[in-house]
Short mmCIF file of C-alpha atoms in Angstrom, two decimals:
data_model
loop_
_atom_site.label_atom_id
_atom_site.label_comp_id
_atom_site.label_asym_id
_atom_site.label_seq_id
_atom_site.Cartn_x
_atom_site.Cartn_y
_atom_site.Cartn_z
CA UNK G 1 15.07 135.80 13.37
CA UNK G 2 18.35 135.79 13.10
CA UNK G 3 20.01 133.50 16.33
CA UNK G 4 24.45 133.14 16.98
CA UNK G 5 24.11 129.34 16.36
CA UNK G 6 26.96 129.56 18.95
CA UNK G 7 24.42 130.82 21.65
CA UNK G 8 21.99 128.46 23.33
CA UNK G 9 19.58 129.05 26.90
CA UNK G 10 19.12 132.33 27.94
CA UNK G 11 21.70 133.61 25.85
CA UNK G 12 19.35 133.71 22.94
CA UNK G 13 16.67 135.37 24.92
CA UNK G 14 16.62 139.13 24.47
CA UNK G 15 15.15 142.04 26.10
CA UNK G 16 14.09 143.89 23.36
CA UNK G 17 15.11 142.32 19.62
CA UNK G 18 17.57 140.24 17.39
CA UNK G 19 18.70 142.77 15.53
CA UNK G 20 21.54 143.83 18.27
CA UNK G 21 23.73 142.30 20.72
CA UNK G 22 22.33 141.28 24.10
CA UNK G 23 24.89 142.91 26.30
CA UNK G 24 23.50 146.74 25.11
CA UNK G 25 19.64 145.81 25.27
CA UNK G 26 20.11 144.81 28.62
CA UNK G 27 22.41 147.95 29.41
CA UNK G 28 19.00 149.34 28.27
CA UNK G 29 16.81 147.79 30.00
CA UNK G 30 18.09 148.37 33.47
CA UNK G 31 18.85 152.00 32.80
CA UNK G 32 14.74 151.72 32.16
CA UNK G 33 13.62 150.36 35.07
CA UNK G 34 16.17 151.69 37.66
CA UNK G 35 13.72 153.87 39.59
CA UNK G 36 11.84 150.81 40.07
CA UNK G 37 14.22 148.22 40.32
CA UNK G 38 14.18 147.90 44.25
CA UNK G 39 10.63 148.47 45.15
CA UNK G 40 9.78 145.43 42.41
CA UNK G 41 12.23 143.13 43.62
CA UNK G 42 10.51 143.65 46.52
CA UNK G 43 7.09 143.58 45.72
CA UNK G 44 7.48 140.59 43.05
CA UNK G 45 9.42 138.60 45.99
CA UNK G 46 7.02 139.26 48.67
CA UNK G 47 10.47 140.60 49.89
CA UNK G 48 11.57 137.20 50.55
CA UNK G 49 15.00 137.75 47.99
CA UNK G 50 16.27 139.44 51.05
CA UNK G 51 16.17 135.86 52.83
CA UNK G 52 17.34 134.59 50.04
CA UNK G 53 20.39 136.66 49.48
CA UNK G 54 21.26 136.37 53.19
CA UNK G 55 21.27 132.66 53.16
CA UNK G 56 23.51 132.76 49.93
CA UNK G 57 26.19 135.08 51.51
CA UNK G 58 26.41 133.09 54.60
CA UNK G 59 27.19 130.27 52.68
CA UNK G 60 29.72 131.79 50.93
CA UNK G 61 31.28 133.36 53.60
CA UNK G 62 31.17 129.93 55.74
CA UNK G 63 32.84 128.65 52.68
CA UNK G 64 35.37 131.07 52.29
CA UNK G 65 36.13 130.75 56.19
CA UNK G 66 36.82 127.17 55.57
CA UNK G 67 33.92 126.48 58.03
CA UNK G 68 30.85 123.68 57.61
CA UNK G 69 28.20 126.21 56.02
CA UNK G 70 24.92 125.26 55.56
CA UNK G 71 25.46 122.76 52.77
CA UNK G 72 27.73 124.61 50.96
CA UNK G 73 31.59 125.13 52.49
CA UNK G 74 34.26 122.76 51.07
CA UNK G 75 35.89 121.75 54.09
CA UNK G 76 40.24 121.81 54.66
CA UNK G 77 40.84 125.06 52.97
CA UNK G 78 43.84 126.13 53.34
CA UNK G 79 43.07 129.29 53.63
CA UNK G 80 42.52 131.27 57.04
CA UNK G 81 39.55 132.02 58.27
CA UNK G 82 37.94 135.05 57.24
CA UNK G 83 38.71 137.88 59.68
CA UNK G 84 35.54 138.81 61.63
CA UNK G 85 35.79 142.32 60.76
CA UNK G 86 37.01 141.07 57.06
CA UNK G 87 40.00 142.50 57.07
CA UNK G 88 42.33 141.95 53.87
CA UNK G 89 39.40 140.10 51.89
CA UNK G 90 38.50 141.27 48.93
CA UNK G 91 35.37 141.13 47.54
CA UNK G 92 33.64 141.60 43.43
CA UNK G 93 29.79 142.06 43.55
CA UNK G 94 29.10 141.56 39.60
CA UNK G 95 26.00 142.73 38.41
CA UNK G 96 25.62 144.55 41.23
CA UNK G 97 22.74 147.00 40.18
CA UNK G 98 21.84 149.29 43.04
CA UNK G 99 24.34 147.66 45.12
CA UNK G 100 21.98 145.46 47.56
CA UNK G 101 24.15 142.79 48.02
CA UNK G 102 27.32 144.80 47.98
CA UNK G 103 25.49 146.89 50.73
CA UNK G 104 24.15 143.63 52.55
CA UNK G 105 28.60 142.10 52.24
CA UNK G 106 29.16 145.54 53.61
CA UNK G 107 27.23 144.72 56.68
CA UNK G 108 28.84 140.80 56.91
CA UNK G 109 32.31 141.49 57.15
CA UNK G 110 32.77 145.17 57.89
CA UNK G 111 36.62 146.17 56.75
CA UNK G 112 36.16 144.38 53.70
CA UNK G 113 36.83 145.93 50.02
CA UNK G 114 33.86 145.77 48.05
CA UNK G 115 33.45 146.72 44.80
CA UNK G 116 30.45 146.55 42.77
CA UNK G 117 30.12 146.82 39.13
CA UNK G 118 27.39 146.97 36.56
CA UNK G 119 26.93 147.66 32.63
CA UNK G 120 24.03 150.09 33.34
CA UNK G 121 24.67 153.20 34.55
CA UNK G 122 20.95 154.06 35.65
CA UNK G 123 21.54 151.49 38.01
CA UNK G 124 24.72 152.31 39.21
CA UNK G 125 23.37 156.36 39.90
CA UNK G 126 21.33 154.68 42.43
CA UNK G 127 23.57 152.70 44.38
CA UNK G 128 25.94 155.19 44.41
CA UNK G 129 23.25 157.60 45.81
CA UNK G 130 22.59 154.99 48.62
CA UNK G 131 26.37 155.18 49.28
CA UNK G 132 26.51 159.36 49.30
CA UNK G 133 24.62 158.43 52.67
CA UNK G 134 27.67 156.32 53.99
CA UNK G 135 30.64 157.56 56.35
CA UNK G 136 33.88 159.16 54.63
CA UNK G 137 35.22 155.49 55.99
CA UNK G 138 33.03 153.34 54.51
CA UNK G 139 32.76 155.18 50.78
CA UNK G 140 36.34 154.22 51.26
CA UNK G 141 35.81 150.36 51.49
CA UNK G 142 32.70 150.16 48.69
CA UNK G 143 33.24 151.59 45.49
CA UNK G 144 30.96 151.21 42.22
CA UNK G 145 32.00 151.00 38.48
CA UNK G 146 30.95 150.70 35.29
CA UNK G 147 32.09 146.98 33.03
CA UNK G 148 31.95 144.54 31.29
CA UNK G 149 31.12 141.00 32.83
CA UNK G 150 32.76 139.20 29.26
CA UNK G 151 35.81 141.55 29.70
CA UNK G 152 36.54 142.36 33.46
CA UNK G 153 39.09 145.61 33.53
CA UNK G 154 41.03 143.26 36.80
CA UNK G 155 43.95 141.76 37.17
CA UNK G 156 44.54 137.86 37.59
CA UNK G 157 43.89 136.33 41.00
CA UNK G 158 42.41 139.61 42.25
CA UNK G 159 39.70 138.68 44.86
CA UNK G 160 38.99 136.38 47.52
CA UNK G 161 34.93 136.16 46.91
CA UNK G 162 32.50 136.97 43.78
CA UNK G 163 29.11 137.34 44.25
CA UNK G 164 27.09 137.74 41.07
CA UNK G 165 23.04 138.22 42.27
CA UNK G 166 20.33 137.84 39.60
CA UNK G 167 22.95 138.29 36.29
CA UNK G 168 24.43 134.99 35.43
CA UNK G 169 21.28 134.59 32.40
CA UNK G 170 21.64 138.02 31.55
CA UNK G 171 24.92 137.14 30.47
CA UNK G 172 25.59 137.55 26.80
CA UNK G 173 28.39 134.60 26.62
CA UNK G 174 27.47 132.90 30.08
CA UNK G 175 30.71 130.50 29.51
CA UNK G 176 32.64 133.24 29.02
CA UNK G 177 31.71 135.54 31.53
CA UNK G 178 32.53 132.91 34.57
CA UNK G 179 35.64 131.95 32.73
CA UNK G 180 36.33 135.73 33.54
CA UNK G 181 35.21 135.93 36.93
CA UNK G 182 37.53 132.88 37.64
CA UNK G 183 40.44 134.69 36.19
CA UNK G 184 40.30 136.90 38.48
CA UNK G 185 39.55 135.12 41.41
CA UNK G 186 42.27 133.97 44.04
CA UNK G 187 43.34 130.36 44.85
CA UNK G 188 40.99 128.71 47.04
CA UNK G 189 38.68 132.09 46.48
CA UNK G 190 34.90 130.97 46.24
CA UNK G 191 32.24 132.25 43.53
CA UNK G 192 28.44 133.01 45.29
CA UNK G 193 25.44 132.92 42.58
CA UNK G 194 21.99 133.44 43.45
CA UNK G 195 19.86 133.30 40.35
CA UNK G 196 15.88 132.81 39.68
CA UNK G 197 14.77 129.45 38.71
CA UNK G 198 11.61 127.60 37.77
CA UNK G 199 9.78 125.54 40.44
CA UNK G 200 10.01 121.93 39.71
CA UNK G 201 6.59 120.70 41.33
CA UNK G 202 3.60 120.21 39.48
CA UNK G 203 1.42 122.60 41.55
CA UNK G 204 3.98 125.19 42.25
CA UNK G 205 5.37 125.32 39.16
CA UNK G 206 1.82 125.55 37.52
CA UNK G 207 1.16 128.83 40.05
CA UNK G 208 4.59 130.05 38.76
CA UNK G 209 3.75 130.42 35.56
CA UNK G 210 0.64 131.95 35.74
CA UNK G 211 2.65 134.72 38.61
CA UNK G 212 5.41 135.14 36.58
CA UNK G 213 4.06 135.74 32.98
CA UNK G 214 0.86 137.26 33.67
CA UNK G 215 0.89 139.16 37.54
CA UNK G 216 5.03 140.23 37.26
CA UNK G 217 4.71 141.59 33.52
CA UNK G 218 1.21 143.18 34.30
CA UNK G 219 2.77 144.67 37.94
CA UNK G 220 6.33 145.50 36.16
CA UNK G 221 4.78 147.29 33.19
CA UNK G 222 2.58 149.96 35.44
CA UNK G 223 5.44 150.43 38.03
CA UNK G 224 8.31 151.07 35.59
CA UNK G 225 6.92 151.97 32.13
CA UNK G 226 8.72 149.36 30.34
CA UNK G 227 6.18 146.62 28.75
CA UNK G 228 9.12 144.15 27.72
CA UNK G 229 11.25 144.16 30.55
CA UNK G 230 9.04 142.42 32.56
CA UNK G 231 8.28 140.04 30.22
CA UNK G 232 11.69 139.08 29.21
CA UNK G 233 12.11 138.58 32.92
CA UNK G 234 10.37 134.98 33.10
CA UNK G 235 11.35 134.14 29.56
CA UNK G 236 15.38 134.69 30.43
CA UNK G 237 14.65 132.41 33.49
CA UNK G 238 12.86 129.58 31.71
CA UNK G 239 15.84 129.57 29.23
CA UNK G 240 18.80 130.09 31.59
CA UNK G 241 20.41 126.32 32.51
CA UNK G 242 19.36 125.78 36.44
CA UNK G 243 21.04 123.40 39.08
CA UNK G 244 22.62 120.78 37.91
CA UNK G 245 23.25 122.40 34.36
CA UNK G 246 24.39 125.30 35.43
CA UNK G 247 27.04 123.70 37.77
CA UNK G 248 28.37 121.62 35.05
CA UNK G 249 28.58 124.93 32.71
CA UNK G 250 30.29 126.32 36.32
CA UNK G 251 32.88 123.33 35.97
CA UNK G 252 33.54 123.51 32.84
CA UNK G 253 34.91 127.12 33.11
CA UNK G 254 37.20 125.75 35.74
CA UNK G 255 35.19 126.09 38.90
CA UNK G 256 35.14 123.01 41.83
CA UNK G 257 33.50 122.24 44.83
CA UNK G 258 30.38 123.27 43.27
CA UNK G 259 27.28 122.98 45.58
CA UNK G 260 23.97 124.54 44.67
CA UNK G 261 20.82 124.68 46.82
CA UNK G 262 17.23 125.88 45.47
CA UNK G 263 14.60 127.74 48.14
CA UNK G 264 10.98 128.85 48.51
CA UNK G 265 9.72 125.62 46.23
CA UNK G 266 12.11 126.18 43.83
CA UNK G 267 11.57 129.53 42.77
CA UNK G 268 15.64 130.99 43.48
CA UNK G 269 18.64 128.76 43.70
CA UNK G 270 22.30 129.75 44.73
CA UNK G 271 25.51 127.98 43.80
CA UNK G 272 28.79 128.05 45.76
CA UNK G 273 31.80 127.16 44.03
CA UNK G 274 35.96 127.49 44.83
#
């Protein structure tokens, strides 16, 4: 097997093979499983990632308001509070596959400018489907797009919050790829990830495994037709660096205030950074 000796965690862990680069197996991959993508997340969550995602964005938004969030918020910003119709704030949903969380921002802070972009297209068709429902008014606030995480097509200083749900250890060069997403964040903007994680207890983390290697592959394999991508799915998350690792990887590509905060046992954690 041949391994970039420059690439450690998750990075190393791909979908398919070793033969190519990560980045296109896991373009792949999700334009596999995109029919099934939402009806999985829900069914291998017990639809609790919806709780999960909610709690992240309110802490980012606190955050970004300058307001005491629920551990998270960094408190004297200096900038103002976030408008409660979000007005002027600009917002990047990266990896933003059918669009849940862009959707769910949409809801938070209703004038805002989302925009949501992914490297598979089969994902993308169905969030922009979900947005062919929308008014002419709000397909003019959310828009969806097609790019690279490693080499975001955005200028410096672009956006006041980035949100990044379930795609940090997909991440071919995860260094890189937050070294971009601060580029093009603001002064004072914040960064949101929410990202799968292993349970730390004994017990739980015992009944994790056995879930997420045998039920999830098993479950994911029948629903969507694709016997690896299931698999890779608790393999990438085993790999991928988790709490306080992955905050130090987040300073170290220029991020501060980092706060992270891990739910149902362990099994998700989100990190809030400026």
């Amino acid at each position: 097997m041949a391994v970039d000796k420059g690439k450690t965690g998750a990075e190393v862990v791909n979908p398919y093979d070793d033969r190519r680069e990560k980045g296109k197996q896991v373009e792949e991959m999700f334009d596999s499983i995109a029919p099934a993508y939402d009806f999985m997340n829900s069914a291998m969550t017990f639809g609790l990632h919806r709780r999960w995602r909610d709690r992240a964005l309110k802490a980012a938004l606190d955050a970004l308001g300058g307001m005491d969030g629920e551990s998270e918020g960094s408190s004297g910003c200096s900038r103002e509070e976030v408008k409660p119709d979000g007005g002027n704030v600009k917002v990047l949903d990266v990896a933003t596959g059918t669009g849940d969380v862009a959707f769910r921002l949409h809801d938070m802070i209703r004038s805002a400018k989302i925009t949501g972009i992914d490297l598979s297209e089969g994902m993308l068709e169905v969030a922009r489907k979900k947005l062919s429902s929308f008014t002419d008014k709000e397909r003019g606030l959310l828009a969806f797009g097609k790019a690279d995480c490693l080499n975001l097509p955005f200028a410096d200083d672009e956006f006041d919050l980035i949100t990044v749900a379930y795609g940090v250890r997909n991440f071919e060069n995860l260094l890189k790829g937050l070294k971009e997403m601060r580029r093009v964040l603001r002064r004072n903007g914040v960064l949101c990830i929410i990202e799968l994680s292993v349970p730390e207890g004994k017990l739980t983390g015992l009944g994790y495994k056995v879930y997420s290697r045998h039920l999830i592959p098993a479950v994911g394999k029948l629903v969507s037709g694709d016997s690896r991508a299931y698999t890779y799915l608790p393999e990438s998350i085993a790999a991928a660096p988790q709490r306080g690792e992955m905050a130090r990887i987040m300073e170290k590509a220029g991020f501060t205030d980092i706060k992270w905060k891990s739910l149902t046992f362990g099994a998700v954690t989100y990190y809030i950074a400026r």
